[in-house]
Structures are given as C-alpha cells and as structure tokens.
Amino acid sequence: PLDSPELMVYLVKNPGNFTEILKEKEFYQGEINGIKSKEFEEAFKNYQKFLKVKETGWINIETARRMKK
C-alpha cells in the first residue's frame, strides 16, 4: 500500500525516480543524478504546490498518494 513503511524507504532511497517524474512534467530542468539538490527541492515544492499538498520539498505519504492519481 501507498502508506507502507517499505514504500517510504524505497522512495527515499531512489530520488532519481522523482527527478525523472519532475523532468517529464517540466517542473525540473537539472541533471538526473539521484542526488537531492536545492534545485530539485524547489522543483519538488512547486510540484507539491501543483498537487495541492503540503510543500515540504521531499516525498511524503500525502505527495505519493496524489502522484498516483
């Protein structure tokens, strides 16, 4: 399930997946290297704002649920 601890561990350990998603959706223009940068964090906050979830700059259950819709 989307709120499982295993999912959160996977999401945190694989930030490159989010970078690719944000790049595809034109929220992120930087390099896809799996490293969390300030540029990525700002892009993710903008994406969270677009999803109408709390803007944390990093993945959380609420964001993951909205991304799946």
Tab-separated table of C-alpha atoms in Angstrom:
chain	number	residue	atom	x	y	z
A	1	PRO	CA	0.000	0.000	0.000
A	2	LEU	CA	0.991	3.620	-0.525
A	3	ASP	CA	1.314	4.313	3.186
A	4	SER	CA	3.559	1.362	3.967
A	5	PRO	CA	6.967	1.874	5.588
A	6	GLU	CA	8.530	-0.168	2.766
A	7	LEU	CA	7.280	2.305	0.171
A	8	MET	CA	8.692	5.253	2.081
A	9	VAL	CA	12.096	3.547	2.343
A	10	TYR	CA	12.056	2.851	-1.403
A	11	LEU	CA	11.084	6.429	-2.251
A	12	VAL	CA	13.769	7.936	-0.034
A	13	LYS	CA	16.463	5.600	-1.379
A	14	ASN	CA	15.552	6.245	-5.029
A	15	PRO	CA	15.340	10.021	-5.513
A	16	GLY	CA	16.270	9.647	-9.188
A	17	ASN	CA	12.770	8.354	-9.837
A	18	PHE	CA	11.308	11.655	-8.660
A	19	THR	CA	13.799	13.646	-10.680
A	20	GLU	CA	12.667	11.830	-13.818
A	21	ILE	CA	8.997	12.403	-12.978
A	22	LEU	CA	9.564	16.105	-12.335
A	23	LYS	CA	11.573	16.459	-15.531
A	24	GLU	CA	8.860	14.730	-17.582
A	25	LYS	CA	6.283	17.084	-16.081
A	26	GLU	CA	8.581	20.077	-16.757
A	27	PHE	CA	8.990	21.046	-13.093
A	28	TYR	CA	12.727	20.243	-13.036
A	29	GLN	CA	15.375	21.170	-15.586
A	30	GLY	CA	18.527	19.965	-13.818
A	31	GLU	CA	20.645	16.862	-14.092
A	32	ILE	CA	19.172	13.455	-13.259
A	33	ASN	CA	21.767	12.049	-10.894
A	34	GLY	CA	19.825	10.773	-7.865
A	35	ILE	CA	21.207	13.494	-5.615
A	36	LYS	CA	18.878	15.817	-3.739
A	37	SER	CA	19.882	19.379	-4.617
A	38	LYS	CA	18.396	22.779	-3.788
A	39	GLU	CA	17.180	22.944	-7.395
A	40	PHE	CA	15.422	19.591	-7.008
A	41	GLU	CA	13.944	20.619	-3.655
A	42	GLU	CA	12.479	23.809	-5.134
A	43	ALA	CA	11.126	21.897	-8.132
A	44	PHE	CA	9.539	19.352	-5.814
A	45	LYS	CA	7.956	22.092	-3.694
A	46	ASN	CA	6.477	23.586	-6.860
A	47	TYR	CA	5.155	20.160	-7.829
A	48	GLN	CA	3.653	19.706	-4.358
A	49	LYS	CA	2.001	23.102	-4.687
A	50	PHE	CA	0.582	21.960	-8.040
A	51	LEU	CA	-0.742	18.787	-6.333
A	52	LYS	CA	-2.202	20.931	-3.517
A	53	VAL	CA	-0.292	19.125	-0.756
A	54	LYS	CA	1.994	20.445	1.976
A	55	GLU	CA	5.150	21.888	0.390
A	56	THR	CA	7.981	20.038	2.117
A	57	GLY	CA	10.441	19.725	-0.755
A	58	TRP	CA	10.630	15.996	-0.256
A	59	ILE	CA	8.444	12.928	-0.678
A	60	ASN	CA	5.881	12.032	1.943
A	61	ILE	CA	2.811	9.838	2.035
A	62	GLU	CA	0.430	12.634	1.048
A	63	THR	CA	2.513	13.528	-2.022
A	64	ALA	CA	2.942	9.881	-3.028
A	65	ARG	CA	-0.824	9.339	-2.877
A	66	ARG	CA	-1.515	12.387	-5.042
A	67	MET	CA	1.155	11.378	-7.555
A	68	LYS	CA	-0.644	8.074	-8.117
A	69	LYS	CA	-3.932	9.775	-9.044
